[in-house]
């Protein structure tokens, strides 16, 4: 955690910038940060924010701002977790952050260190500390932060900043670097004309440069300004140095100028973003404690990520730490159509840059590398190696004497190099990307349509090269709006073509990276090249090693090696454990290539997904009956118990939903059938996890496939899934319509099991609308068929529905008989799903009957079972009914506790129906209403 106050107030958490909230919340953060590690009393926070006239709500406001800061500083803590960073103590708070991780504290510490080094005669060390201190400033301190504390701290910090600039100018002159300091010193004197220390340093620098007349003119300007503005004469030191110039004393000679290589390319004007990466790289190349730099810092990332621009920008920023020169070589490792430099060619260029005449550059590679190391001995040189093809290309260049450093960029990972720190570039953050676009074109064009600008950033994958091309196209077409370019990029078939401008093209960079793998002599590289094209066949958020193995029709170990090779080439990214992600632009590039065995590859992947879902669903609830599905020859994902099965389904659901939806749109009949089968297989898990929107959407698509293929059996299952989704959303009329269609198809096909199942689900739908007579009629019809065909699961469900209907009709004896029979049957075979639902209904009936203690007992047992099988629907029913039961028993604390749990769960489920029930119960608790609630199950 790092708190930045020297500029816009923000935090840096886990490598990313975070907002610290509104201005007053920032003020609280600033007060706490300036006393990091110490206790700050609430009174001091109030005084610092409002001064002598705080509002009556000041203390409550402080609590609110502290809570807001905790949410920012510890986003994963949870509402019940103990804070570890912003900790409450008696009478106040303490921010548990290293004080040196607050920039203004670090600034003051570096100024103190600079003063100590100067007193010890270490002028170079003093200058380094002053530079490090001044680099912490990103703009005016605490801008827009209100309150007396912020105002006073602003004035104090601004004064320290100007003093630091004064001291730096003095030290530069003392070091004889007066010619170097003159331009910035003139600017500083113009900005701070009344600072006599700055004016004296400027006079000294001009005098020592042999420009006595200008030095005297600086004195006269200052004399006039001081008299006019303050009515005083120049100070003694300023007058004394004026006299030195007038006496014509000869200044000390300037030190001889030693030519050193300064080969860095020009830094980009207005470089944007990569703040975290910049700080990390600079900390390795120019450590704050003056330790030697890290020998090798590698910047890796996909084509177009801005590796070279970042490297050049940071190299310029740390150049002063390498006074003996900065060398640069473009190794051309990923330049399309251009041959890369050999090791010998790269070494030859570097040796010549250090003054070695061409005829003395050794031909032998080892001898050239030895001369390279010898020339750098006792020197501090930064070497920027741009666009390395791989580690082999640069290995002879990396072993340098202490004090030197290599900054190297590559599309490949260079992490195996000795003493190497690797910084991987991903995409730009949205705010950085928008700023980049605004600077490439007119800011008024991006601000005129923020939504389109954000969409443009997403279509460019936040990739700097793509954004640069988009900005260039907008700049060259002033009649285009941002939205017009967005419309062109939205067409996936044209996007890569649109992202070309002059000699810049996203496609060419991707082609070079892929071609290098495709043409490699290494089998893993060639497998990785093929896998990249196969990954584009299936549009899912991420892929596992098992999915990659299915695509390749290869062992998982081979697929994992190929995926890791693609990661090293920065063409895919690692995500969660054993999963990998591909950016859209890479996917579009890969999809441009024809895959001859496309259908076979998709068949294997969808088959793997299908058998894995069926296997996991059976482990979660072995008593739910699976629909028939196409035969496949794939092995399922290995899970061994209910919890593992649930966790896999929960984590993989976005991929399963995307794969099923894509497959059902496929023109190939087999692929479409597999997609429909996967959709239908998912419905049991989606019902339990309350993923109703996806469940309805997938089953509606499956119904369309069934109609396209004239498959009544598929249509029957799809209608059932649609009905289940709408029923759980509280849309009983729609559910009944689809269930009647399911019933018709079951009778047409002679499918007795499906017929009784549809009757049972119709019974349940009529419960939701209070038609308990129809519930009872359909339940008894289901019971008759289920008994005839020997379906125990159907019998149990029919008895559950009959018991529910009888209970709501206040036929309590008949209801208890049905429910206890159903409960015994469920327990006998271990059907926990039915057991939890039966206990929930039994508890409701007992409460309606007036036996509240028995109701609580049944509901408590049902809640435990529901949580075991992870049935959110049953869990919600039990929680709401338990809240009602404890309210009726006169136990308000327990009632509120259960209602609070129900409210949290309903929000997580995003269920309008359950939210309505929670609201009704909350109103009843608030009013002390003891009337029973209807429609709780």
CSV table of C-alpha atoms in Angstrom, one decimal, residues 316-754:
chain,number,residue,atom,x,y,z
A,316,UNK,CA,15.5,8.9,-19.9
A,317,UNK,CA,14.1,9.2,-16.4
A,318,UNK,CA,17.0,7.3,-14.8
A,319,UNK,CA,19.8,8.4,-17.2
A,320,UNK,CA,21.4,10.7,-14.6
A,321,UNK,CA,22.2,7.5,-12.5
A,322,UNK,CA,24.3,6.3,-15.4
A,323,UNK,CA,26.7,9.2,-16.0
A,324,UNK,CA,29.1,7.2,-18.2
A,325,UNK,CA,26.5,6.8,-20.9
A,326,UNK,CA,23.4,5.2,-22.3
A,327,UNK,CA,23.6,2.8,-25.2
A,328,UNK,CA,20.8,1.7,-27.5
A,329,UNK,CA,20.4,-1.2,-30.0
A,330,UNK,CA,17.3,-2.2,-31.9
A,331,UNK,CA,17.7,-6.0,-32.2
A,332,UNK,CA,14.8,-6.3,-34.7
A,333,UNK,CA,13.6,-9.5,-33.1
A,334,UNK,CA,10.0,-9.0,-34.0
A,335,UNK,CA,10.1,-6.7,-37.0
A,336,UNK,CA,8.2,-8.2,-39.9
A,337,UNK,CA,10.3,-8.7,-43.1
A,338,UNK,CA,13.5,-7.6,-41.4
A,339,UNK,CA,16.3,-10.0,-40.4
A,340,UNK,CA,17.1,-9.9,-36.7
A,341,UNK,CA,20.6,-8.9,-35.5
A,342,UNK,CA,22.9,-11.7,-34.6
A,343,UNK,CA,24.8,-11.7,-31.3
A,344,UNK,CA,28.0,-10.7,-33.1
A,345,UNK,CA,26.3,-7.8,-34.9
A,346,UNK,CA,24.8,-6.5,-31.7
A,347,UNK,CA,28.1,-6.7,-29.8
A,348,UNK,CA,29.9,-5.0,-32.7
A,349,UNK,CA,27.5,-2.0,-32.6
A,350,UNK,CA,27.9,-1.6,-28.8
A,351,UNK,CA,31.7,-1.9,-28.9
A,352,UNK,CA,31.9,0.8,-31.6
A,353,UNK,CA,29.6,3.0,-29.6
A,354,UNK,CA,32.2,2.8,-26.7
A,355,UNK,CA,35.0,4.0,-29.0
A,356,UNK,CA,36.4,0.7,-30.3
A,357,UNK,CA,37.5,1.2,-33.9
A,358,UNK,CA,35.8,-1.2,-36.3
A,359,UNK,CA,39.1,-3.1,-37.1
A,360,UNK,CA,39.6,-3.9,-33.4
A,361,UNK,CA,36.2,-5.4,-32.8
A,362,UNK,CA,37.0,-9.2,-32.3
A,363,UNK,CA,35.5,-11.6,-34.7
A,364,UNK,CA,35.3,-14.4,-32.1
A,365,UNK,CA,32.1,-14.0,-30.1
A,366,UNK,CA,33.6,-14.8,-26.7
A,367,UNK,CA,36.5,-12.4,-27.2
A,368,UNK,CA,34.0,-9.7,-28.2
A,369,UNK,CA,31.9,-10.3,-25.1
A,370,UNK,CA,35.1,-10.2,-22.9
A,371,UNK,CA,36.1,-6.8,-24.5
A,372,UNK,CA,32.5,-5.6,-23.9
A,373,UNK,CA,32.8,-6.4,-20.2
A,374,UNK,CA,36.3,-4.9,-19.9
A,375,UNK,CA,35.2,-1.6,-21.5
A,376,UNK,CA,32.4,-1.3,-19.0
A,377,UNK,CA,34.5,-2.0,-15.9
A,378,UNK,CA,34.4,0.8,-13.4
A,379,UNK,CA,31.7,2.6,-15.4
A,380,UNK,CA,28.1,3.2,-14.9
A,381,UNK,CA,26.3,2.6,-18.2
A,382,UNK,CA,22.7,1.8,-19.1
A,383,UNK,CA,22.2,-0.4,-22.1
A,384,UNK,CA,18.8,-0.5,-23.7
A,385,UNK,CA,18.3,-3.6,-25.9
A,386,UNK,CA,15.0,-3.1,-27.8
A,387,UNK,CA,12.9,-5.9,-29.4
A,388,UNK,CA,14.9,-9.0,-28.5
A,389,UNK,CA,13.7,-12.1,-30.3
A,390,UNK,CA,14.5,-14.4,-27.3
A,391,UNK,CA,17.0,-14.9,-24.5
A,392,UNK,CA,19.6,-16.6,-26.8
A,393,UNK,CA,19.9,-13.4,-28.9
A,394,UNK,CA,21.0,-11.2,-25.9
A,395,UNK,CA,22.7,-13.7,-23.5
A,396,UNK,CA,26.3,-12.6,-24.3
A,397,UNK,CA,25.3,-8.9,-23.7
A,398,UNK,CA,23.8,-9.4,-20.2
A,399,UNK,CA,26.8,-10.2,-18.0
A,400,UNK,CA,28.0,-6.7,-17.1
A,401,UNK,CA,30.1,-5.3,-14.3
A,402,UNK,CA,28.4,-4.0,-11.1
A,403,UNK,CA,27.0,-0.5,-11.6
A,404,UNK,CA,25.8,-1.2,-15.1
A,405,UNK,CA,22.4,-2.3,-16.1
A,406,UNK,CA,20.6,-3.8,-19.1
A,407,UNK,CA,17.0,-2.8,-19.9
A,408,UNK,CA,15.7,-5.2,-22.5
A,409,UNK,CA,12.3,-5.5,-24.3
A,410,UNK,CA,10.9,-8.6,-25.9
A,411,UNK,CA,7.7,-10.4,-26.8
A,412,UNK,CA,9.2,-13.5,-25.2
A,413,UNK,CA,9.8,-14.1,-21.5
A,414,UNK,CA,13.4,-13.5,-20.5
A,415,UNK,CA,12.9,-14.5,-16.8
A,416,UNK,CA,15.4,-17.4,-17.0
A,417,UNK,CA,18.3,-14.9,-17.5
A,418,UNK,CA,20.6,-14.6,-14.5
A,419,UNK,CA,19.8,-11.7,-12.1
A,420,UNK,CA,16.8,-10.7,-14.2
A,421,UNK,CA,13.7,-9.0,-13.0
A,422,UNK,CA,10.8,-9.3,-15.5
A,423,UNK,CA,8.0,-6.7,-15.8
A,424,UNK,CA,5.1,-7.9,-17.9
A,425,UNK,CA,2.9,-5.4,-19.7
A,426,UNK,CA,-0.8,-6.0,-20.0
A,427,UNK,CA,-3.4,-3.7,-21.4
A,428,UNK,CA,-3.7,-0.1,-20.4
A,429,UNK,CA,-6.2,0.9,-17.8
A,430,UNK,CA,-9.3,2.5,-19.3
A,431,UNK,CA,-8.4,6.0,-17.9
A,432,UNK,CA,-4.9,5.8,-19.2
A,433,UNK,CA,-6.2,4.6,-22.6
A,434,UNK,CA,-8.7,7.4,-22.8
A,435,UNK,CA,-6.0,10.0,-22.0
A,436,UNK,CA,-3.8,8.5,-24.7
A,437,UNK,CA,-6.6,8.9,-27.2
A,438,UNK,CA,-7.3,12.4,-26.1
A,439,UNK,CA,-3.6,13.4,-26.7
A,440,UNK,CA,-3.5,11.7,-30.1
A,441,UNK,CA,-6.5,13.5,-31.3
A,442,UNK,CA,-8.4,16.5,-30.0
A,443,UNK,CA,-9.6,16.1,-26.4
A,444,UNK,CA,-12.9,17.7,-27.3
A,445,UNK,CA,-13.6,14.8,-29.7
A,446,UNK,CA,-13.2,12.1,-27.0
A,447,UNK,CA,-15.0,14.1,-24.3
A,448,UNK,CA,-17.9,14.7,-26.6
A,449,UNK,CA,-18.9,11.1,-26.5
A,450,UNK,CA,-17.4,9.3,-23.4
A,451,UNK,CA,-19.4,6.1,-24.0
A,452,UNK,CA,-18.1,5.8,-27.5
A,453,UNK,CA,-14.5,6.6,-26.3
A,454,UNK,CA,-14.7,3.8,-23.7
A,455,UNK,CA,-16.1,1.4,-26.3
A,456,UNK,CA,-13.2,2.3,-28.6
A,457,UNK,CA,-10.7,1.5,-25.9
A,458,UNK,CA,-12.3,-1.9,-25.3
A,459,UNK,CA,-12.4,-2.6,-29.1
A,460,UNK,CA,-8.6,-1.8,-29.1
A,461,UNK,CA,-8.1,-4.2,-26.2
A,462,UNK,CA,-6.4,-1.3,-24.3
A,463,UNK,CA,-3.4,-2.1,-26.5
A,464,UNK,CA,-1.2,1.1,-27.0
A,465,UNK,CA,-0.4,0.3,-30.7
A,466,UNK,CA,-4.1,-0.2,-31.5
A,467,UNK,CA,-5.0,3.0,-29.7
A,468,UNK,CA,-2.2,4.8,-31.5
A,469,UNK,CA,-3.5,3.7,-34.8
A,470,UNK,CA,-7.1,4.6,-33.8
A,471,UNK,CA,-5.9,8.0,-32.7
A,472,UNK,CA,-4.0,8.5,-36.0
A,473,UNK,CA,-7.1,7.6,-38.0
A,474,UNK,CA,-9.2,10.0,-36.1
A,475,UNK,CA,-6.6,12.8,-36.4
A,476,UNK,CA,-6.4,12.3,-40.2
A,477,UNK,CA,-10.2,12.4,-40.5
A,478,UNK,CA,-11.5,15.4,-38.6
A,479,UNK,CA,-15.0,14.8,-40.0
A,480,UNK,CA,-15.2,11.5,-38.2
A,481,UNK,CA,-16.7,11.2,-34.7
A,482,UNK,CA,-15.3,8.7,-32.3
A,483,UNK,CA,-18.6,6.8,-32.7
A,484,UNK,CA,-18.0,6.4,-36.4
A,485,UNK,CA,-14.7,4.7,-35.9
A,486,UNK,CA,-16.3,2.5,-33.2
A,487,UNK,CA,-19.0,1.4,-35.7
A,488,UNK,CA,-16.3,0.4,-38.1
A,489,UNK,CA,-14.3,-1.5,-35.5
A,490,UNK,CA,-17.4,-3.3,-34.1
A,491,UNK,CA,-17.4,-5.5,-37.2
A,492,UNK,CA,-15.1,-8.3,-36.2
A,493,UNK,CA,-14.4,-9.2,-39.8
A,494,UNK,CA,-13.0,-5.8,-40.5
A,495,UNK,CA,-11.4,-4.8,-37.2
A,496,UNK,CA,-7.8,-5.8,-37.9
A,497,UNK,CA,-8.1,-4.2,-41.3
A,498,UNK,CA,-9.3,-1.0,-39.7
A,499,UNK,CA,-6.4,-1.0,-37.2
A,500,UNK,CA,-3.9,-0.1,-39.9
A,501,UNK,CA,-2.4,3.3,-40.5
A,502,UNK,CA,0.6,3.9,-42.7
A,503,UNK,CA,3.3,1.4,-41.7
A,504,UNK,CA,1.6,0.7,-38.4
A,505,UNK,CA,-0.7,-2.4,-38.2
A,506,UNK,CA,-1.7,-4.7,-35.3
A,507,UNK,CA,-1.9,-7.7,-37.6
A,508,UNK,CA,1.8,-7.4,-38.7
A,509,UNK,CA,3.0,-7.6,-35.1
A,510,UNK,CA,0.8,-10.6,-34.3
A,511,UNK,CA,1.9,-12.3,-37.6
A,512,UNK,CA,5.6,-12.0,-36.7
A,513,UNK,CA,5.0,-13.6,-33.3
A,514,UNK,CA,2.9,-16.4,-34.6
A,515,UNK,CA,5.2,-17.0,-37.6
A,516,UNK,CA,8.2,-17.4,-35.3
A,517,UNK,CA,6.5,-20.2,-33.6
A,518,UNK,CA,5.1,-21.8,-36.7
A,519,UNK,CA,8.6,-21.8,-38.5
A,520,UNK,CA,10.5,-23.0,-35.4
A,521,UNK,CA,12.5,-26.2,-35.3
A,522,UNK,CA,11.2,-26.9,-31.8
A,523,UNK,CA,8.1,-29.3,-31.7
A,524,UNK,CA,6.5,-27.4,-28.8
A,525,UNK,CA,6.7,-24.1,-30.7
A,526,UNK,CA,4.9,-25.6,-33.7
A,527,UNK,CA,2.3,-27.2,-31.4
A,528,UNK,CA,1.8,-23.8,-29.8
A,529,UNK,CA,1.3,-22.2,-33.2
A,530,UNK,CA,-1.4,-24.7,-34.1
A,531,UNK,CA,-3.0,-24.3,-30.6
A,532,UNK,CA,-3.3,-20.6,-31.0
A,533,UNK,CA,-5.5,-21.1,-34.1
A,534,UNK,CA,-7.5,-23.8,-32.4
A,535,UNK,CA,-8.2,-21.6,-29.3
A,536,UNK,CA,-10.0,-19.1,-31.6
A,537,UNK,CA,-12.5,-21.8,-32.5
A,538,UNK,CA,-14.3,-21.6,-29.2
A,539,UNK,CA,-15.2,-18.2,-27.8
A,540,UNK,CA,-15.1,-18.7,-24.1
A,541,UNK,CA,-13.7,-16.4,-21.3
A,542,UNK,CA,-10.8,-18.7,-20.6
A,543,UNK,CA,-9.7,-22.3,-21.4
A,544,UNK,CA,-8.3,-24.9,-19.2
A,545,UNK,CA,-5.4,-27.3,-20.0
A,546,UNK,CA,-8.1,-30.0,-20.5
A,547,UNK,CA,-9.9,-27.9,-23.1
A,548,UNK,CA,-6.6,-27.3,-24.9
A,549,UNK,CA,-5.9,-31.0,-24.8
A,550,UNK,CA,-9.3,-31.7,-26.3
A,551,UNK,CA,-8.7,-29.2,-29.1
A,552,UNK,CA,-5.3,-30.7,-29.9
A,553,UNK,CA,-6.4,-34.2,-29.3
A,554,UNK,CA,-3.3,-34.6,-27.3
A,555,UNK,CA,-2.3,-35.4,-23.7
A,556,UNK,CA,-2.9,-32.7,-21.1
A,557,UNK,CA,0.9,-32.4,-20.4
A,558,UNK,CA,1.5,-31.6,-24.1
A,559,UNK,CA,-1.3,-29.1,-24.1
A,560,UNK,CA,0.1,-27.4,-21.0
A,561,UNK,CA,3.5,-27.1,-22.5
A,562,UNK,CA,2.0,-25.5,-25.6
A,563,UNK,CA,-0.1,-23.1,-23.5
A,564,UNK,CA,3.0,-22.1,-21.5
A,565,UNK,CA,4.9,-21.5,-24.7
A,566,UNK,CA,2.1,-19.1,-25.8
A,567,UNK,CA,2.3,-17.3,-22.5
A,568,UNK,CA,6.1,-16.9,-22.9
A,569,UNK,CA,5.4,-15.5,-26.4
A,570,UNK,CA,2.8,-13.2,-24.8
A,571,UNK,CA,0.0,-14.4,-27.1
A,572,UNK,CA,-2.1,-15.7,-24.3
A,573,UNK,CA,-2.2,-14.9,-20.6
A,574,UNK,CA,-2.4,-17.0,-17.5
A,575,UNK,CA,-5.6,-16.5,-15.5
A,576,UNK,CA,-7.0,-18.5,-12.6
A,577,UNK,CA,-5.3,-21.8,-11.8
A,578,UNK,CA,-4.7,-24.0,-14.9
A,579,UNK,CA,-6.7,-21.5,-17.1
A,580,UNK,CA,-5.5,-19.2,-19.9
A,581,UNK,CA,-7.1,-16.2,-21.6
A,582,UNK,CA,-6.8,-14.7,-25.1
A,583,UNK,CA,-7.4,-11.1,-26.0
A,584,UNK,CA,-9.9,-10.2,-28.7
A,585,UNK,CA,-7.4,-8.9,-31.2
A,586,UNK,CA,-5.3,-12.0,-30.9
A,587,UNK,CA,-8.4,-14.1,-31.3
A,588,UNK,CA,-9.5,-12.2,-34.4
A,589,UNK,CA,-6.0,-12.7,-35.9
A,590,UNK,CA,-6.1,-16.4,-35.1
A,591,UNK,CA,-9.6,-16.8,-36.5
A,592,UNK,CA,-8.5,-15.4,-39.9
A,593,UNK,CA,-6.7,-18.8,-40.5
A,594,UNK,CA,-8.7,-21.8,-41.8
A,595,UNK,CA,-8.7,-24.8,-39.5
A,596,UNK,CA,-9.4,-27.9,-41.7
A,597,UNK,CA,-10.6,-30.1,-38.8
A,598,UNK,CA,-12.7,-27.4,-37.1
A,599,UNK,CA,-15.8,-29.7,-36.5
A,600,UNK,CA,-13.7,-32.5,-35.0
A,601,UNK,CA,-12.0,-30.1,-32.7
A,602,UNK,CA,-15.3,-28.5,-31.5
A,603,UNK,CA,-16.8,-32.0,-31.2
A,604,UNK,CA,-14.1,-33.0,-28.7
A,605,UNK,CA,-14.3,-29.8,-26.7
A,606,UNK,CA,-18.1,-29.9,-26.4
A,607,UNK,CA,-18.0,-33.6,-25.6
A,608,UNK,CA,-15.6,-32.9,-22.8
A,609,UNK,CA,-17.8,-30.1,-21.4
A,610,UNK,CA,-20.9,-32.2,-21.7
A,611,UNK,CA,-19.6,-35.3,-19.9
A,612,UNK,CA,-17.9,-33.1,-17.3
A,613,UNK,CA,-21.2,-31.3,-16.5
A,614,UNK,CA,-23.2,-34.6,-16.3
A,615,UNK,CA,-20.6,-36.2,-14.1
A,616,UNK,CA,-20.4,-33.2,-11.7
A,617,UNK,CA,-24.2,-32.9,-11.6
A,618,UNK,CA,-24.6,-36.5,-10.6
A,619,UNK,CA,-22.1,-36.0,-7.8
A,620,UNK,CA,-23.9,-32.9,-6.6
A,621,UNK,CA,-27.3,-34.6,-6.6
A,622,UNK,CA,-27.4,-38.3,-7.8
A,623,UNK,CA,-31.2,-38.4,-7.6
A,624,UNK,CA,-31.9,-35.9,-10.3
A,625,UNK,CA,-32.6,-37.6,-13.6
A,626,UNK,CA,-30.4,-36.5,-16.5
A,627,UNK,CA,-31.8,-36.1,-20.0
A,628,UNK,CA,-30.5,-38.4,-22.8
A,629,UNK,CA,-27.5,-36.8,-24.7
A,630,UNK,CA,-25.4,-37.6,-27.7
A,631,UNK,CA,-22.7,-40.2,-27.3
A,632,UNK,CA,-19.2,-38.8,-26.8
A,633,UNK,CA,-15.8,-40.4,-26.3
A,634,UNK,CA,-14.3,-37.9,-23.9
A,635,UNK,CA,-13.3,-38.3,-20.2
A,636,UNK,CA,-14.9,-35.8,-17.7
A,637,UNK,CA,-13.1,-33.4,-15.5
A,638,UNK,CA,-12.1,-35.4,-12.4
A,639,UNK,CA,-14.1,-34.4,-9.4
A,640,UNK,CA,-14.7,-36.8,-6.5
A,641,UNK,CA,-17.4,-35.3,-4.2
A,642,UNK,CA,-20.2,-32.9,-4.0
A,643,UNK,CA,-18.1,-29.9,-3.0
A,644,UNK,CA,-15.5,-30.4,-5.7
A,645,UNK,CA,-18.3,-30.8,-8.3
A,646,UNK,CA,-20.1,-27.6,-7.1
A,647,UNK,CA,-16.8,-25.6,-7.2
A,648,UNK,CA,-15.9,-26.8,-10.7
A,649,UNK,CA,-19.4,-26.1,-12.1
A,650,UNK,CA,-19.5,-22.7,-10.3
A,651,UNK,CA,-16.1,-21.6,-11.7
A,652,UNK,CA,-16.6,-23.1,-15.1
A,653,UNK,CA,-20.2,-21.9,-15.7
A,654,UNK,CA,-19.3,-18.8,-17.8
A,655,UNK,CA,-17.3,-21.0,-20.2
A,656,UNK,CA,-20.0,-23.6,-20.3
A,657,UNK,CA,-22.7,-21.0,-21.1
A,658,UNK,CA,-20.6,-19.4,-23.8
A,659,UNK,CA,-19.6,-22.7,-25.4
A,660,UNK,CA,-23.2,-24.0,-25.4
A,661,UNK,CA,-24.5,-20.7,-26.9
A,662,UNK,CA,-21.9,-20.7,-29.6
A,663,UNK,CA,-22.4,-24.4,-30.5
A,664,UNK,CA,-26.2,-24.0,-30.9
A,665,UNK,CA,-25.6,-21.3,-33.5
A,666,UNK,CA,-23.3,-23.6,-35.5
A,667,UNK,CA,-24.5,-24.8,-38.9
A,668,UNK,CA,-23.2,-28.3,-38.2
A,669,UNK,CA,-26.0,-30.5,-36.8
A,670,UNK,CA,-23.8,-32.5,-34.5
A,671,UNK,CA,-22.2,-29.4,-33.0
A,672,UNK,CA,-25.7,-27.8,-32.5
A,673,UNK,CA,-27.0,-31.0,-30.8
A,674,UNK,CA,-24.0,-31.0,-28.4
A,675,UNK,CA,-24.6,-27.4,-27.6
A,676,UNK,CA,-28.3,-28.1,-26.8
A,677,UNK,CA,-27.4,-31.1,-24.8
A,678,UNK,CA,-24.9,-29.1,-22.8
A,679,UNK,CA,-27.6,-26.4,-22.1
A,680,UNK,CA,-30.1,-29.0,-20.9
A,681,UNK,CA,-27.4,-30.7,-18.7
A,682,UNK,CA,-26.6,-27.4,-17.1
A,683,UNK,CA,-30.2,-26.7,-15.9
A,684,UNK,CA,-30.0,-28.7,-12.6
A,685,UNK,CA,-26.9,-26.8,-11.5
A,686,UNK,CA,-28.3,-23.4,-12.7
A,687,UNK,CA,-31.5,-24.0,-10.8
A,688,UNK,CA,-29.7,-24.8,-7.6
A,689,UNK,CA,-27.3,-21.8,-8.1
A,690,UNK,CA,-30.2,-19.5,-9.2
A,691,UNK,CA,-28.5,-18.7,-12.6
A,692,UNK,CA,-32.0,-18.3,-14.0
A,693,UNK,CA,-31.3,-15.7,-16.8
A,694,UNK,CA,-28.6,-17.9,-18.4
A,695,UNK,CA,-30.7,-21.0,-17.8
A,696,UNK,CA,-33.8,-19.5,-19.6
A,697,UNK,CA,-31.6,-18.1,-22.5
A,698,UNK,CA,-29.8,-21.4,-23.1
A,699,UNK,CA,-33.0,-23.5,-23.0
A,700,UNK,CA,-34.7,-21.1,-25.4
A,701,UNK,CA,-31.8,-21.5,-27.8
A,702,UNK,CA,-32.1,-25.3,-27.3
A,703,UNK,CA,-35.8,-25.1,-28.2
A,704,UNK,CA,-34.9,-23.2,-31.4
A,705,UNK,CA,-32.4,-26.0,-32.3
A,706,UNK,CA,-35.0,-28.6,-31.5
A,707,UNK,CA,-37.4,-27.0,-33.9
A,708,UNK,CA,-34.7,-26.6,-36.5
A,709,UNK,CA,-33.9,-30.3,-36.3
A,710,UNK,CA,-37.5,-31.4,-35.7
A,711,UNK,CA,-36.4,-33.1,-32.5
A,712,UNK,CA,-39.4,-33.5,-30.1
A,713,UNK,CA,-37.4,-35.1,-27.3
A,714,UNK,CA,-35.0,-32.2,-27.3
A,715,UNK,CA,-37.9,-29.7,-27.4
A,716,UNK,CA,-39.5,-31.5,-24.4
A,717,UNK,CA,-36.4,-31.0,-22.3
A,718,UNK,CA,-36.0,-27.4,-23.4
A,719,UNK,CA,-39.6,-26.5,-22.5
A,720,UNK,CA,-39.0,-28.0,-19.0
A,721,UNK,CA,-35.9,-25.9,-18.5
A,722,UNK,CA,-37.6,-22.7,-19.7
A,723,UNK,CA,-40.5,-23.4,-17.3
A,724,UNK,CA,-38.2,-24.0,-14.4
A,725,UNK,CA,-36.4,-20.7,-14.9
A,726,UNK,CA,-39.5,-18.6,-15.3
A,727,UNK,CA,-41.2,-20.4,-12.4
A,728,UNK,CA,-38.3,-19.6,-10.0
A,729,UNK,CA,-38.5,-16.0,-11.2
A,730,UNK,CA,-42.1,-15.8,-10.1
A,731,UNK,CA,-43.6,-15.8,-13.6
A,732,UNK,CA,-45.9,-18.7,-13.1
A,733,UNK,CA,-48.1,-18.0,-16.1
A,734,UNK,CA,-45.2,-18.3,-18.5
A,735,UNK,CA,-44.0,-21.4,-16.7
A,736,UNK,CA,-47.4,-23.1,-17.0
A,737,UNK,CA,-47.5,-22.4,-20.7
A,738,UNK,CA,-44.2,-24.2,-21.3
A,739,UNK,CA,-45.0,-27.0,-18.9
A,740,UNK,CA,-48.2,-27.7,-20.9
A,741,UNK,CA,-46.1,-27.8,-24.1
A,742,UNK,CA,-43.8,-30.3,-22.3
A,743,UNK,CA,-46.7,-32.4,-21.2
A,744,UNK,CA,-48.1,-32.5,-24.8
A,745,UNK,CA,-44.8,-33.6,-26.2
A,746,UNK,CA,-44.3,-36.2,-23.5
A,747,UNK,CA,-47.7,-37.8,-24.3
A,748,UNK,CA,-47.0,-37.6,-28.0
A,749,UNK,CA,-43.7,-39.4,-27.5
A,750,UNK,CA,-45.2,-41.9,-25.0
A,751,UNK,CA,-42.6,-40.8,-22.4
A,752,UNK,CA,-44.3,-41.7,-19.2
A,753,UNK,CA,-41.5,-40.4,-17.0
A,754,UNK,CA,-41.5,-37.0,-18.7
